[in-house]
Amino acid sequence: MTATTTTAPVLAREFAAVLPEHCVITDEVGLRSYECDGLTGFRQVPAVVVLPRDTDEVAACVRICARHGVPFVARGAGTGLSGGALPVADGVVISLQKLRRILEIDVENRRAVLEPGVFNLDISRAAGPHGLYYAPDPSSQQVCTIGGNVAENSGGAHCLKYGFTTNHVLEMEVVLADGSVVTLGGPTAEQAGPDLRGLFLGSEGTLGICTKVTVRLLRKPEAVRTVLADFPSIEAAGETVGAIVEAAIVPAAVEMMDSLAMEAAEAAVGAGYTVSSPSALIIELDGPAEECDEQFAEITRICEERGATRIHVADSTDERARVWKGRKAAFAAVGRISPDYIVQDGVVPRTRLAEVLSQIAAMGSEVGLRVANVFHAGDGNLHPLVLYSESAGEHDTAEDLSSRIAELCVELGGSLSGEHGIGADKACSMGRMFTDDDLAVMQRVRAGFDPDGLCNPGKVFPTPRLCGERPGPFRPHPLEEAGVISRL
């Protein structure tokens, strides 16, 4: 049963019985605001959007969906890049944007209790006066939410040393598909029994909805050194990353950018990049001052041995902030050099960085498209940006190239995704990484949480419909463009 058989007005009346009227959206313009996430080539207008304000209201909305057998999709800030928050046709979107409270900053135990709509960066802002911060830092941390980070198991630039979201979440309150509320995890990292907390993290909204999360906070490091090193080639920069790790040095972050990415970022924020350089590494060290000094000397030696053409140390907090602002603005800044682009996300072993980057460049040249590279080099998490022009009819070629890059990562011993998730974008590639038996086991686990398949269906797992009828870019019907018809 869907909202086609249980009409949207019937659902809206039931939602209005448990929510204020302004928290139930049924008008066309309002619904279209939720038709996609950051992957705008995939769009679907939902039947109804609801905006609950607390756990009880989330649970009440889920119970209504369960009673009518209507699928639902939880949505945070909508910044995801894999179509994970893409609505289901005739389904319901449950937006968590009103659950934005920081419930507690527990300084003594170095924990924060949050609602899922809290922006990632706001956690560190709230903890900062106490000398604490939250380590995972996705590039979109100013606008992405902790609930979305939980769904995707997000990482960020500093995940090389500090790990992903799963390494920092202690406990979650979760609304299951039947509307029941459970607690996964506990106040400490070690819990008896199966690790249901770890299972839920990164499940992309397919097991339930997180409505409260307790995260670990860290002490701010004594010293931070940020190094910007230019290299004569992408291969030389990739070899340098491997040499740093082989030297038993674990920097807080090692990021790589190529000339295209630096050109865009420099134009956007003036970060101090050498745009004529083929590639650069941003290397950040943190910890005790003496240790940072010692590691800096060793890293300088390694960079020089690999042919670095410039090694610059950010000598102030402001300059360090500019370097990172450029890196974190790179995705959006690429819009300055290309009218359209697709952001990919894959992982390869560090030892194969140079190889995969060379192959990506060759694949782009073969089809006549440019590929900008900006990524977490320290853990091999690539973010190639395939540049194209929709108006020139290049979308299908770009989408095919993007998919081939993700699958190349698997062929080289890596993964389809490091932190952006599978969503709708890469579900059809899951068979390249997992066997049929693997996928069947995953589906059985999912059914244990959601036997009726109402939580974010059509994501992560390949389906005959999705993979047999590959969605293309959104293109309005000519009658819609003429104003004769409207899309619901």
PDB file of N, CA and C in Angstrom, residues 347-424:
ATOM      1  N   VAL A 347      37.200   4.382  -2.539  1.00  0.00           N
ATOM      2  CA  VAL A 347      38.391   4.165  -1.708  1.00  0.00           C
ATOM      3  C   VAL A 347      39.316   3.176  -2.403  1.00  0.00           C
ATOM      4  N   VAL A 348      40.615   3.465  -2.343  1.00  0.00           N
ATOM      5  CA  VAL A 348      41.622   2.516  -2.818  1.00  0.00           C
ATOM      6  C   VAL A 348      42.713   2.400  -1.761  1.00  0.00           C
ATOM      7  N   PRO A 349      43.463   1.297  -1.757  1.00  0.00           N
ATOM      8  CA  PRO A 349      44.610   1.220  -0.856  1.00  0.00           C
ATOM      9  C   PRO A 349      45.585   2.365  -1.137  1.00  0.00           C
ATOM     10  N   ARG A 350      46.194   2.903  -0.085  1.00  0.00           N
ATOM     11  CA  ARG A 350      47.126   4.020  -0.272  1.00  0.00           C
ATOM     12  C   ARG A 350      48.240   3.687  -1.256  1.00  0.00           C
ATOM     13  N   THR A 351      48.647   2.432  -1.273  1.00  0.00           N
ATOM     14  CA  THR A 351      49.754   2.032  -2.137  1.00  0.00           C
ATOM     15  C   THR A 351      49.395   2.117  -3.619  1.00  0.00           C
ATOM     16  N   ARG A 352      48.098   2.275  -3.935  1.00  0.00           N
ATOM     17  CA  ARG A 352      47.671   2.312  -5.330  1.00  0.00           C
ATOM     18  C   ARG A 352      47.134   3.684  -5.744  1.00  0.00           C
ATOM     19  N   LEU A 353      47.408   4.693  -4.912  1.00  0.00           N
ATOM     20  CA  LEU A 353      46.927   6.035  -5.224  1.00  0.00           C
ATOM     21  C   LEU A 353      47.439   6.528  -6.573  1.00  0.00           C
ATOM     22  N   ALA A 354      48.742   6.447  -6.769  1.00  0.00           N
ATOM     23  CA  ALA A 354      49.318   6.949  -8.019  1.00  0.00           C
ATOM     24  C   ALA A 354      48.730   6.212  -9.216  1.00  0.00           C
ATOM     25  N   GLU A 355      48.552   4.898  -9.074  1.00  0.00           N
ATOM     26  CA  GLU A 355      48.012   4.084 -10.165  1.00  0.00           C
ATOM     27  C   GLU A 355      46.582   4.485 -10.509  1.00  0.00           C
ATOM     28  N   VAL A 356      45.740   4.624  -9.489  1.00  0.00           N
ATOM     29  CA  VAL A 356      44.332   4.931  -9.765  1.00  0.00           C
ATOM     30  C   VAL A 356      44.178   6.330 -10.342  1.00  0.00           C
ATOM     31  N   LEU A 357      44.978   7.292  -9.867  1.00  0.00           N
ATOM     32  CA  LEU A 357      44.883   8.651 -10.390  1.00  0.00           C
ATOM     33  C   LEU A 357      45.297   8.708 -11.858  1.00  0.00           C
ATOM     34  N   SER A 358      46.306   7.931 -12.216  1.00  0.00           N
ATOM     35  CA  SER A 358      46.723   7.875 -13.625  1.00  0.00           C
ATOM     36  C   SER A 358      45.625   7.268 -14.494  1.00  0.00           C
ATOM     37  N   GLN A 359      44.983   6.217 -13.981  1.00  0.00           N
ATOM     38  CA  GLN A 359      43.917   5.573 -14.749  1.00  0.00           C
ATOM     39  C   GLN A 359      42.706   6.484 -14.892  1.00  0.00           C
ATOM     40  N   ILE A 360      42.382   7.237 -13.827  1.00  0.00           N
ATOM     41  CA  ILE A 360      41.245   8.158 -13.894  1.00  0.00           C
ATOM     42  C   ILE A 360      41.513   9.229 -14.953  1.00  0.00           C
ATOM     43  N   ALA A 361      42.742   9.757 -14.988  1.00  0.00           N
ATOM     44  CA  ALA A 361      43.094  10.765 -15.989  1.00  0.00           C
ATOM     45  C   ALA A 361      42.955  10.194 -17.401  1.00  0.00           C
ATOM     46  N   ALA A 362      43.387   8.944 -17.577  1.00  0.00           N
ATOM     47  CA  ALA A 362      43.291   8.318 -18.895  1.00  0.00           C
ATOM     48  C   ALA A 362      41.837   8.078 -19.289  1.00  0.00           C
ATOM     49  N   MET A 363      41.024   7.665 -18.336  1.00  0.00           N
ATOM     50  CA  MET A 363      39.603   7.423 -18.613  1.00  0.00           C
ATOM     51  C   MET A 363      38.901   8.716 -19.001  1.00  0.00           C
ATOM     52  N   GLY A 364      39.252   9.823 -18.320  1.00  0.00           N
ATOM     53  CA  GLY A 364      38.657  11.108 -18.661  1.00  0.00           C
ATOM     54  C   GLY A 364      39.052  11.565 -20.050  1.00  0.00           C
ATOM     55  N   SER A 365      40.337  11.409 -20.384  1.00  0.00           N
ATOM     56  CA  SER A 365      40.820  11.803 -21.708  1.00  0.00           C
ATOM     57  C   SER A 365      40.146  10.987 -22.801  1.00  0.00           C
ATOM     58  N   GLU A 366      39.915   9.722 -22.517  1.00  0.00           N
ATOM     59  CA  GLU A 366      39.312   8.822 -23.504  1.00  0.00           C
ATOM     60  C   GLU A 366      37.925   9.298 -23.939  1.00  0.00           C
ATOM     61  N   VAL A 367      37.167   9.852 -23.005  1.00  0.00           N
ATOM     62  CA  VAL A 367      35.800  10.289 -23.344  1.00  0.00           C
ATOM     63  C   VAL A 367      35.703  11.809 -23.494  1.00  0.00           C
ATOM     64  N   GLY A 368      36.835  12.509 -23.382  1.00  0.00           N
ATOM     65  CA  GLY A 368      36.854  13.940 -23.597  1.00  0.00           C
ATOM     66  C   GLY A 368      36.310  14.777 -22.457  1.00  0.00           C
ATOM     67  N   LEU A 369      36.410  14.281 -21.217  1.00  0.00           N
ATOM     68  CA  LEU A 369      35.938  15.027 -20.052  1.00  0.00           C
ATOM     69  C   LEU A 369      37.081  15.249 -19.065  1.00  0.00           C
ATOM     70  N   ARG A 370      37.057  16.400 -18.412  1.00  0.00           N
ATOM     71  CA  ARG A 370      38.055  16.682 -17.384  1.00  0.00           C
ATOM     72  C   ARG A 370      37.602  16.096 -16.046  1.00  0.00           C
ATOM     73  N   VAL A 371      38.568  15.681 -15.235  1.00  0.00           N
ATOM     74  CA  VAL A 371      38.279  15.175 -13.887  1.00  0.00           C
ATOM     75  C   VAL A 371      39.178  15.919 -12.905  1.00  0.00           C
ATOM     76  N   ALA A 372      38.561  16.641 -11.985  1.00  0.00           N
ATOM     77  CA  ALA A 372      39.313  17.307 -10.914  1.00  0.00           C
ATOM     78  C   ALA A 372      39.402  16.371  -9.724  1.00  0.00           C
ATOM     79  N   ASN A 373      40.530  16.409  -9.022  1.00  0.00           N
ATOM     80  CA  ASN A 373      40.733  15.512  -7.890  1.00  0.00           C
ATOM     81  C   ASN A 373      41.011  16.304  -6.616  1.00  0.00           C
ATOM     82  N   VAL A 374      40.227  16.036  -5.602  1.00  0.00           N
ATOM     83  CA  VAL A 374      40.440  16.602  -4.269  1.00  0.00           C
ATOM     84  C   VAL A 374      39.925  15.552  -3.300  1.00  0.00           C
ATOM     85  N   PHE A 375      40.818  15.085  -2.392  1.00  0.00           N
ATOM     86  CA  PHE A 375      40.385  13.924  -1.613  1.00  0.00           C
ATOM     87  C   PHE A 375      41.245  13.717  -0.370  1.00  0.00           C
ATOM     88  N   HIS A 376      40.783  12.771   0.455  1.00  0.00           N
ATOM     89  CA  HIS A 376      41.468  12.393   1.682  1.00  0.00           C
ATOM     90  C   HIS A 376      42.551  11.373   1.331  1.00  0.00           C
ATOM     91  N   ALA A 377      43.728  11.869   1.009  1.00  0.00           N
ATOM     92  CA  ALA A 377      44.792  10.989   0.525  1.00  0.00           C
ATOM     93  C   ALA A 377      45.303  10.050   1.607  1.00  0.00           C
ATOM     94  N   GLY A 378      45.228  10.476   2.857  1.00  0.00           N
ATOM     95  CA  GLY A 378      45.790   9.670   3.930  1.00  0.00           C
ATOM     96  C   GLY A 378      45.157   8.305   4.068  1.00  0.00           C
ATOM     97  N   ASP A 379      43.847   8.200   3.771  1.00  0.00           N
ATOM     98  CA  ASP A 379      43.193   6.889   3.870  1.00  0.00           C
ATOM     99  C   ASP A 379      42.683   6.415   2.512  1.00  0.00           C
ATOM    100  N   GLY A 380      43.154   7.043   1.433  1.00  0.00           N
ATOM    101  CA  GLY A 380      42.804   6.576   0.094  1.00  0.00           C
ATOM    102  C   GLY A 380      41.372   6.839  -0.313  1.00  0.00           C
ATOM    103  N   ASN A 381      40.707   7.795   0.335  1.00  0.00           N
ATOM    104  CA  ASN A 381      39.300   8.093   0.033  1.00  0.00           C
ATOM    105  C   ASN A 381      39.237   9.163  -1.059  1.00  0.00           C
ATOM    106  N   LEU A 382      38.973   8.710  -2.287  1.00  0.00           N
ATOM    107  CA  LEU A 382      38.979   9.591  -3.449  1.00  0.00           C
ATOM    108  C   LEU A 382      37.658  10.344  -3.594  1.00  0.00           C
ATOM    109  N   HIS A 383      37.740  11.582  -4.119  1.00  0.00           N
ATOM    110  CA  HIS A 383      36.548  12.348  -4.482  1.00  0.00           C
ATOM    111  C   HIS A 383      36.764  12.975  -5.863  1.00  0.00           C
ATOM    112  N   PRO A 384      36.848  12.153  -6.920  1.00  0.00           N
ATOM    113  CA  PRO A 384      37.000  12.729  -8.256  1.00  0.00           C
ATOM    114  C   PRO A 384      35.739  13.510  -8.639  1.00  0.00           C
ATOM    115  N   LEU A 385      35.915  14.652  -9.270  1.00  0.00           N
ATOM    116  CA  LEU A 385      34.805  15.460  -9.743  1.00  0.00           C
ATOM    117  C   LEU A 385      34.816  15.436 -11.268  1.00  0.00           C
ATOM    118  N   VAL A 386      33.818  14.802 -11.845  1.00  0.00           N
ATOM    119  CA  VAL A 386      33.718  14.681 -13.299  1.00  0.00           C
ATOM    120  C   VAL A 386      33.030  15.935 -13.827  1.00  0.00           C
ATOM    121  N   LEU A 387      33.755  16.722 -14.641  1.00  0.00           N
ATOM    122  CA  LEU A 387      33.261  17.996 -15.146  1.00  0.00           C
ATOM    123  C   LEU A 387      32.616  17.791 -16.523  1.00  0.00           C
ATOM    124  N   TYR A 388      31.433  18.383 -16.697  1.00  0.00           N
ATOM    125  CA  TYR A 388      30.734  18.219 -17.972  1.00  0.00           C
ATOM    126  C   TYR A 388      29.774  19.381 -18.188  1.00  0.00           C
ATOM    127  N   SER A 389      29.109  19.382 -19.332  1.00  0.00           N
ATOM    128  CA  SER A 389      28.103  20.393 -19.651  1.00  0.00           C
ATOM    129  C   SER A 389      26.804  19.698 -20.013  1.00  0.00           C
ATOM    130  N   GLU A 390      25.786  19.929 -19.219  1.00  0.00           N
ATOM    131  CA  GLU A 390      24.464  19.366 -19.505  1.00  0.00           C
ATOM    132  C   GLU A 390      23.946  19.877 -20.847  1.00  0.00           C
ATOM    133  N   SER A 391      24.153  21.179 -21.105  1.00  0.00           N
ATOM    134  CA  SER A 391      23.641  21.762 -22.345  1.00  0.00           C
ATOM    135  C   SER A 391      24.327  21.192 -23.580  1.00  0.00           C
ATOM    136  N   ALA A 392      25.544  20.673 -23.397  1.00  0.00           N
ATOM    137  CA  ALA A 392      26.267  20.064 -24.515  1.00  0.00           C
ATOM    138  C   ALA A 392      25.951  18.579 -24.659  1.00  0.00           C
ATOM    139  N   GLY A 393      25.010  18.085 -23.851  1.00  0.00           N
ATOM    140  CA  GLY A 393      24.607  16.687 -23.948  1.00  0.00           C
ATOM    141  C   GLY A 393      25.617  15.704 -23.383  1.00  0.00           C
ATOM    142  N   GLU A 394      26.403  16.164 -22.401  1.00  0.00           N
ATOM    143  CA  GLU A 394      27.481  15.310 -21.877  1.00  0.00           C
ATOM    144  C   GLU A 394      27.105  14.555 -20.607  1.00  0.00           C
ATOM    145  N   HIS A 395      25.871  14.706 -20.121  1.00  0.00           N
ATOM    146  CA  HIS A 395      25.524  14.125 -18.818  1.00  0.00           C
ATOM    147  C   HIS A 395      25.684  12.610 -18.793  1.00  0.00           C
ATOM    148  N   ASP A 396      25.129  11.921 -19.771  1.00  0.00           N
ATOM    149  CA  ASP A 396      25.180  10.464 -19.753  1.00  0.00           C
ATOM    150  C   ASP A 396      26.621   9.961 -19.795  1.00  0.00           C
ATOM    151  N   THR A 397      27.462  10.631 -20.581  1.00  0.00           N
ATOM    152  CA  THR A 397      28.878  10.257 -20.633  1.00  0.00           C
ATOM    153  C   THR A 397      29.532  10.480 -19.282  1.00  0.00           C
ATOM    154  N   ALA A 398      29.205  11.600 -18.636  1.00  0.00           N
ATOM    155  CA  ALA A 398      29.786  11.906 -17.326  1.00  0.00           C
ATOM    156  C   ALA A 398      29.316  10.907 -16.273  1.00  0.00           C
ATOM    157  N   GLU A 399      28.040  10.559 -16.298  1.00  0.00           N
ATOM    158  CA  GLU A 399      27.524   9.608 -15.319  1.00  0.00           C
ATOM    159  C   GLU A 399      28.158   8.236 -15.494  1.00  0.00           C
ATOM    160  N   ASP A 400      28.339   7.841 -16.754  1.00  0.00           N
ATOM    161  CA  ASP A 400      28.991   6.554 -17.028  1.00  0.00           C
ATOM    162  C   ASP A 400      30.434   6.573 -16.540  1.00  0.00           C
ATOM    163  N   LEU A 401      31.153   7.663 -16.802  1.00  0.00           N
ATOM    164  CA  LEU A 401      32.536   7.771 -16.340  1.00  0.00           C
ATOM    165  C   LEU A 401      32.599   7.739 -14.818  1.00  0.00           C
ATOM    166  N   SER A 402      31.686   8.441 -14.167  1.00  0.00           N
ATOM    167  CA  SER A 402      31.660   8.462 -12.704  1.00  0.00           C
ATOM    168  C   SER A 402      31.457   7.058 -12.143  1.00  0.00           C
ATOM    169  N   SER A 403      30.532   6.297 -12.724  1.00  0.00           N
ATOM    170  CA  SER A 403      30.282   4.922 -12.268  1.00  0.00           C
ATOM    171  C   SER A 403      31.493   4.035 -12.513  1.00  0.00           C
ATOM    172  N   ARG A 404      32.143   4.214 -13.647  1.00  0.00           N
ATOM    173  CA  ARG A 404      33.326   3.412 -13.958  1.00  0.00           C
ATOM    174  C   ARG A 404      34.465   3.698 -12.983  1.00  0.00           C
ATOM    175  N   ILE A 405      34.587   4.957 -12.543  1.00  0.00           N
ATOM    176  CA  ILE A 405      35.620   5.310 -11.562  1.00  0.00           C
ATOM    177  C   ILE A 405      35.353   4.594 -10.243  1.00  0.00           C
ATOM    178  N   ALA A 406      34.088   4.587  -9.805  1.00  0.00           N
ATOM    179  CA  ALA A 406      33.746   3.899  -8.549  1.00  0.00           C
ATOM    180  C   ALA A 406      34.056   2.417  -8.648  1.00  0.00           C
ATOM    181  N   GLU A 407      33.717   1.816  -9.773  1.00  0.00           N
ATOM    182  CA  GLU A 407      33.957   0.385  -9.937  1.00  0.00           C
ATOM    183  C   GLU A 407      35.442   0.075 -10.106  1.00  0.00           C
ATOM    184  N   LEU A 408      36.208   1.033 -10.666  1.00  0.00           N
ATOM    185  CA  LEU A 408      37.660   0.873 -10.741  1.00  0.00           C
ATOM    186  C   LEU A 408      38.252   0.763  -9.338  1.00  0.00           C
ATOM    187  N   CYS A 409      37.726   1.546  -8.407  1.00  0.00           N
ATOM    188  CA  CYS A 409      38.220   1.480  -7.026  1.00  0.00           C
ATOM    189  C   CYS A 409      38.073   0.066  -6.469  1.00  0.00           C
ATOM    190  N   VAL A 410      36.951  -0.582  -6.759  1.00  0.00           N
ATOM    191  CA  VAL A 410      36.734  -1.956  -6.291  1.00  0.00           C
ATOM    192  C   VAL A 410      37.730  -2.904  -6.945  1.00  0.00           C
ATOM    193  N   GLU A 411      37.941  -2.729  -8.252  1.00  0.00           N
ATOM    194  CA  GLU A 411      38.881  -3.593  -8.976  1.00  0.00           C
ATOM    195  C   GLU A 411      40.289  -3.501  -8.403  1.00  0.00           C
ATOM    196  N   LEU A 412      40.642  -2.334  -7.857  1.00  0.00           N
ATOM    197  CA  LEU A 412      41.985  -2.142  -7.314  1.00  0.00           C
ATOM    198  C   LEU A 412      42.067  -2.472  -5.827  1.00  0.00           C
ATOM    199  N   GLY A 413      41.056  -3.170  -5.333  1.00  0.00           N
ATOM    200  CA  GLY A 413      41.100  -3.628  -3.941  1.00  0.00           C
ATOM    201  C   GLY A 413      40.477  -2.681  -2.948  1.00  0.00           C
ATOM    202  N   GLY A 414      39.677  -1.732  -3.436  1.00  0.00           N
ATOM    203  CA  GLY A 414      39.066  -0.751  -2.545  1.00  0.00           C
ATOM    204  C   GLY A 414      37.573  -0.925  -2.387  1.00  0.00           C
ATOM    205  N   SER A 415      36.872   0.199  -2.251  1.00  0.00           N
ATOM    206  CA  SER A 415      35.453   0.180  -1.920  1.00  0.00           C
ATOM    207  C   SER A 415      34.698   1.186  -2.774  1.00  0.00           C
ATOM    208  N   LEU A 416      33.379   0.943  -2.937  1.00  0.00           N
ATOM    209  CA  LEU A 416      32.529   1.850  -3.701  1.00  0.00           C
ATOM    210  C   LEU A 416      32.341   3.197  -3.023  1.00  0.00           C
ATOM    211  N   SER A 417      32.459   3.223  -1.704  1.00  0.00           N
ATOM    212  CA  SER A 417      32.214   4.479  -0.987  1.00  0.00           C
ATOM    213  C   SER A 417      33.057   4.541   0.273  1.00  0.00           C
ATOM    214  N   GLY A 418      33.530   5.750   0.564  1.00  0.00           N
ATOM    215  CA  GLY A 418      34.255   5.958   1.798  1.00  0.00           C
ATOM    216  C   GLY A 418      33.404   6.636   2.846  1.00  0.00           C
ATOM    217  N   GLU A 419      32.532   7.571   2.390  1.00  0.00           N
ATOM    218  CA  GLU A 419      31.728   8.309   3.358  1.00  0.00           C
ATOM    219  C   GLU A 419      30.448   8.909   2.788  1.00  0.00           C
ATOM    220  N   HIS A 420      30.319   8.981   1.470  1.00  0.00           N
ATOM    221  CA  HIS A 420      29.118   9.580   0.884  1.00  0.00           C
ATOM    222  C   HIS A 420      27.958   8.607   0.837  1.00  0.00           C
ATOM    223  N   GLY A 421      28.225   7.314   0.971  1.00  0.00           N
ATOM    224  CA  GLY A 421      27.179   6.309   0.959  1.00  0.00           C
ATOM    225  C   GLY A 421      26.884   5.766  -0.432  1.00  0.00           C
ATOM    226  N   ILE A 422      26.035   4.747  -0.457  1.00  0.00           N
ATOM    227  CA  ILE A 422      25.631   4.101  -1.706  1.00  0.00           C
ATOM    228  C   ILE A 422      24.370   4.758  -2.254  1.00  0.00           C
ATOM    229  N   GLY A 423      23.374   4.912  -1.403  1.00  0.00           N
ATOM    230  CA  GLY A 423      22.137   5.584  -1.769  1.00  0.00           C
ATOM    231  C   GLY A 423      21.491   4.997  -3.000  1.00  0.00           C
ATOM    232  N   ALA A 424      20.934   5.873  -3.845  1.00  0.00           N
ATOM    233  CA  ALA A 424      20.374   5.449  -5.120  1.00  0.00           C
ATOM    234  C   ALA A 424      21.438   5.467  -6.206  1.00  0.00           C
TER     235      ALA A 424
END
